[in-house]
């Protein structure tokens, strides 16, 4: 049971482990947005954003709804917003160590 929980937790962090996906989540932290609004805000091409949105949907981190021709995306759970905020707080305290860790990889 513990291994299954850790495996799921690893998948959650893998979903968060890409700068484009994090950019999308940060953009959605302000509220619901269309695909067009997302790729304009994070300055990525539409194909790349669509691929990452698909991943985020599969992981359950975002949800979507269709309205006419538009698809609107939002965070699937308000705790994701809290997780993003908490990660900013943690990062501000340990940024130097994270920088050194990323540099050596």
PDB file of C-alpha atoms in Angstrom:
ATOM      1  CA  UNK A   1       0.000   0.000   0.000  1.00  0.00           C
ATOM      2  CA  UNK A   2       2.794   2.454   0.904  1.00  0.00           C
ATOM      3  CA  UNK A   3       4.573   1.743  -2.402  1.00  0.00           C
ATOM      4  CA  UNK A   4       1.389   2.475  -4.354  1.00  0.00           C
ATOM      5  CA  UNK A   5       0.955   5.771  -2.505  1.00  0.00           C
ATOM      6  CA  UNK A   6       4.566   6.748  -3.203  1.00  0.00           C
ATOM      7  CA  UNK A   7       4.169   5.801  -6.866  1.00  0.00           C
ATOM      8  CA  UNK A   8       1.104   8.037  -7.153  1.00  0.00           C
ATOM      9  CA  UNK A   9       2.906  10.857  -5.367  1.00  0.00           C
ATOM     10  CA  UNK A  10       5.826  10.514  -7.797  1.00  0.00           C
ATOM     11  CA  UNK A  11       3.379  10.797 -10.709  1.00  0.00           C
ATOM     12  CA  UNK A  12       1.918  13.959  -9.179  1.00  0.00           C
ATOM     13  CA  UNK A  13       5.365  15.517  -8.946  1.00  0.00           C
ATOM     14  CA  UNK A  14       6.226  14.352 -12.459  1.00  0.00           C
ATOM     15  CA  UNK A  15       3.107  16.197 -13.630  1.00  0.00           C
ATOM     16  CA  UNK A  16       4.455  19.281 -11.897  1.00  0.00           C
ATOM     17  CA  UNK A  17       8.020  18.624 -13.061  1.00  0.00           C
ATOM     18  CA  UNK A  18       8.002  20.595 -16.295  1.00  0.00           C
ATOM     19  CA  UNK A  19       8.375  24.363 -16.614  1.00  0.00           C
ATOM     20  CA  UNK A  20       5.705  24.620 -19.327  1.00  0.00           C
ATOM     21  CA  UNK A  21       3.187  22.669 -17.259  1.00  0.00           C
ATOM     22  CA  UNK A  22       4.001  24.825 -14.226  1.00  0.00           C
ATOM     23  CA  UNK A  23       3.525  27.950 -16.381  1.00  0.00           C
ATOM     24  CA  UNK A  24       0.093  26.686 -17.380  1.00  0.00           C
ATOM     25  CA  UNK A  25      -0.861  25.935 -13.782  1.00  0.00           C
ATOM     26  CA  UNK A  26       0.372  29.364 -12.663  1.00  0.00           C
ATOM     27  CA  UNK A  27      -1.674  30.998 -15.443  1.00  0.00           C
ATOM     28  CA  UNK A  28      -4.767  29.085 -14.347  1.00  0.00           C
ATOM     29  CA  UNK A  29      -4.205  30.091 -10.734  1.00  0.00           C
ATOM     30  CA  UNK A  30      -5.757  33.442 -11.741  1.00  0.00           C
ATOM     31  CA  UNK A  31      -8.899  31.650 -12.929  1.00  0.00           C
ATOM     32  CA  UNK A  32     -10.403  29.888 -15.900  1.00  0.00           C
ATOM     33  CA  UNK A  33      -8.858  30.540 -19.326  1.00  0.00           C
ATOM     34  CA  UNK A  34      -9.232  29.396 -22.928  1.00  0.00           C
ATOM     35  CA  UNK A  35      -6.422  27.588 -24.721  1.00  0.00           C
ATOM     36  CA  UNK A  36      -5.717  30.765 -26.685  1.00  0.00           C
ATOM     37  CA  UNK A  37      -5.475  32.855 -23.520  1.00  0.00           C
ATOM     38  CA  UNK A  38      -3.090  30.313 -22.005  1.00  0.00           C
ATOM     39  CA  UNK A  39      -0.650  30.140 -24.902  1.00  0.00           C
ATOM     40  CA  UNK A  40      -0.690  33.925 -25.295  1.00  0.00           C
ATOM     41  CA  UNK A  41      -0.001  34.395 -21.573  1.00  0.00           C
ATOM     42  CA  UNK A  42       2.819  31.871 -21.302  1.00  0.00           C
ATOM     43  CA  UNK A  43       4.196  32.658 -24.781  1.00  0.00           C
ATOM     44  CA  UNK A  44       4.369  29.076 -26.017  1.00  0.00           C
ATOM     45  CA  UNK A  45       3.082  27.715 -29.300  1.00  0.00           C
ATOM     46  CA  UNK A  46      -0.395  26.254 -29.426  1.00  0.00           C
ATOM     47  CA  UNK A  47       0.735  22.699 -30.171  1.00  0.00           C
ATOM     48  CA  UNK A  48       3.094  22.629 -27.189  1.00  0.00           C
ATOM     49  CA  UNK A  49       0.473  24.081 -24.839  1.00  0.00           C
ATOM     50  CA  UNK A  50      -2.157  21.620 -26.084  1.00  0.00           C
ATOM     51  CA  UNK A  51       0.161  18.677 -25.461  1.00  0.00           C
ATOM     52  CA  UNK A  52       0.902  19.842 -21.930  1.00  0.00           C
ATOM     53  CA  UNK A  53      -2.769  20.572 -21.228  1.00  0.00           C
ATOM     54  CA  UNK A  54      -3.544  17.011 -22.276  1.00  0.00           C
ATOM     55  CA  UNK A  55      -0.978  15.734 -19.789  1.00  0.00           C
ATOM     56  CA  UNK A  56      -2.369  17.947 -17.031  1.00  0.00           C
ATOM     57  CA  UNK A  57      -5.888  16.715 -17.797  1.00  0.00           C
ATOM     58  CA  UNK A  58      -4.747  13.085 -17.699  1.00  0.00           C
ATOM     59  CA  UNK A  59      -3.047  13.711 -14.353  1.00  0.00           C
ATOM     60  CA  UNK A  60      -6.183  15.330 -12.972  1.00  0.00           C
ATOM     61  CA  UNK A  61      -4.466  18.640 -12.259  1.00  0.00           C
ATOM     62  CA  UNK A  62      -6.768  20.649 -14.551  1.00  0.00           C
ATOM     63  CA  UNK A  63     -10.307  20.293 -15.797  1.00  0.00           C
ATOM     64  CA  UNK A  64     -12.008  21.699 -18.862  1.00  0.00           C
ATOM     65  CA  UNK A  65     -15.403  22.628 -20.189  1.00  0.00           C
ATOM     66  CA  UNK A  66     -16.605  23.456 -23.674  1.00  0.00           C
ATOM     67  CA  UNK A  67     -18.589  26.577 -24.438  1.00  0.00           C
ATOM     68  CA  UNK A  68     -19.345  26.969 -28.115  1.00  0.00           C
ATOM     69  CA  UNK A  69     -16.059  26.804 -30.010  1.00  0.00           C
ATOM     70  CA  UNK A  70     -13.968  27.497 -26.908  1.00  0.00           C
ATOM     71  CA  UNK A  71     -12.575  25.106 -24.357  1.00  0.00           C
ATOM     72  CA  UNK A  72     -12.028  26.641 -20.944  1.00  0.00           C
ATOM     73  CA  UNK A  73      -9.434  25.229 -18.546  1.00  0.00           C
ATOM     74  CA  UNK A  74      -9.158  25.656 -14.803  1.00  0.00           C
ATOM     75  CA  UNK A  75      -7.365  24.076 -11.869  1.00  0.00           C
ATOM     76  CA  UNK A  76      -9.190  20.918 -10.872  1.00  0.00           C
ATOM     77  CA  UNK A  77      -8.795  21.512  -7.148  1.00  0.00           C
ATOM     78  CA  UNK A  78      -8.193  24.651  -5.077  1.00  0.00           C
ATOM     79  CA  UNK A  79      -5.447  22.810  -3.193  1.00  0.00           C
ATOM     80  CA  UNK A  80      -3.350  22.908  -6.362  1.00  0.00           C
ATOM     81  CA  UNK A  81      -3.297  26.683  -5.979  1.00  0.00           C
ATOM     82  CA  UNK A  82      -2.176  26.260  -2.375  1.00  0.00           C
ATOM     83  CA  UNK A  83       0.505  23.794  -3.491  1.00  0.00           C
ATOM     84  CA  UNK A  84       1.854  26.332  -6.001  1.00  0.00           C
ATOM     85  CA  UNK A  85       1.916  29.056  -3.335  1.00  0.00           C
ATOM     86  CA  UNK A  86       3.564  26.792  -0.783  1.00  0.00           C
ATOM     87  CA  UNK A  87       6.199  25.710  -3.306  1.00  0.00           C
ATOM     88  CA  UNK A  88       7.043  29.395  -3.860  1.00  0.00           C
ATOM     89  CA  UNK A  89       7.496  29.841  -0.114  1.00  0.00           C
ATOM     90  CA  UNK A  90       9.670  26.727   0.186  1.00  0.00           C
ATOM     91  CA  UNK A  91      11.707  27.726  -2.845  1.00  0.00           C
ATOM     92  CA  UNK A  92      12.411  31.170  -1.401  1.00  0.00           C
ATOM     93  CA  UNK A  93      13.946  29.435   1.624  1.00  0.00           C
ATOM     94  CA  UNK A  94      16.000  26.781  -0.170  1.00  0.00           C
ATOM     95  CA  UNK A  95      16.618  28.330  -3.617  1.00  0.00           C
ATOM     96  CA  UNK A  96      20.407  28.150  -3.349  1.00  0.00           C
ATOM     97  CA  UNK A  97      20.367  24.407  -2.676  1.00  0.00           C
ATOM     98  CA  UNK A  98      17.914  23.799  -5.526  1.00  0.00           C
ATOM     99  CA  UNK A  99      20.154  25.812  -7.855  1.00  0.00           C
ATOM    100  CA  UNK A 100      23.181  23.735  -6.887  1.00  0.00           C
ATOM    101  CA  UNK A 101      21.206  20.484  -7.252  1.00  0.00           C
ATOM    102  CA  UNK A 102      19.954  21.423 -10.737  1.00  0.00           C
ATOM    103  CA  UNK A 103      23.425  22.550 -11.770  1.00  0.00           C
ATOM    104  CA  UNK A 104      24.966  19.184 -10.950  1.00  0.00           C
ATOM    105  CA  UNK A 105      22.346  17.158 -12.862  1.00  0.00           C
TER     106      UNK A 105
END
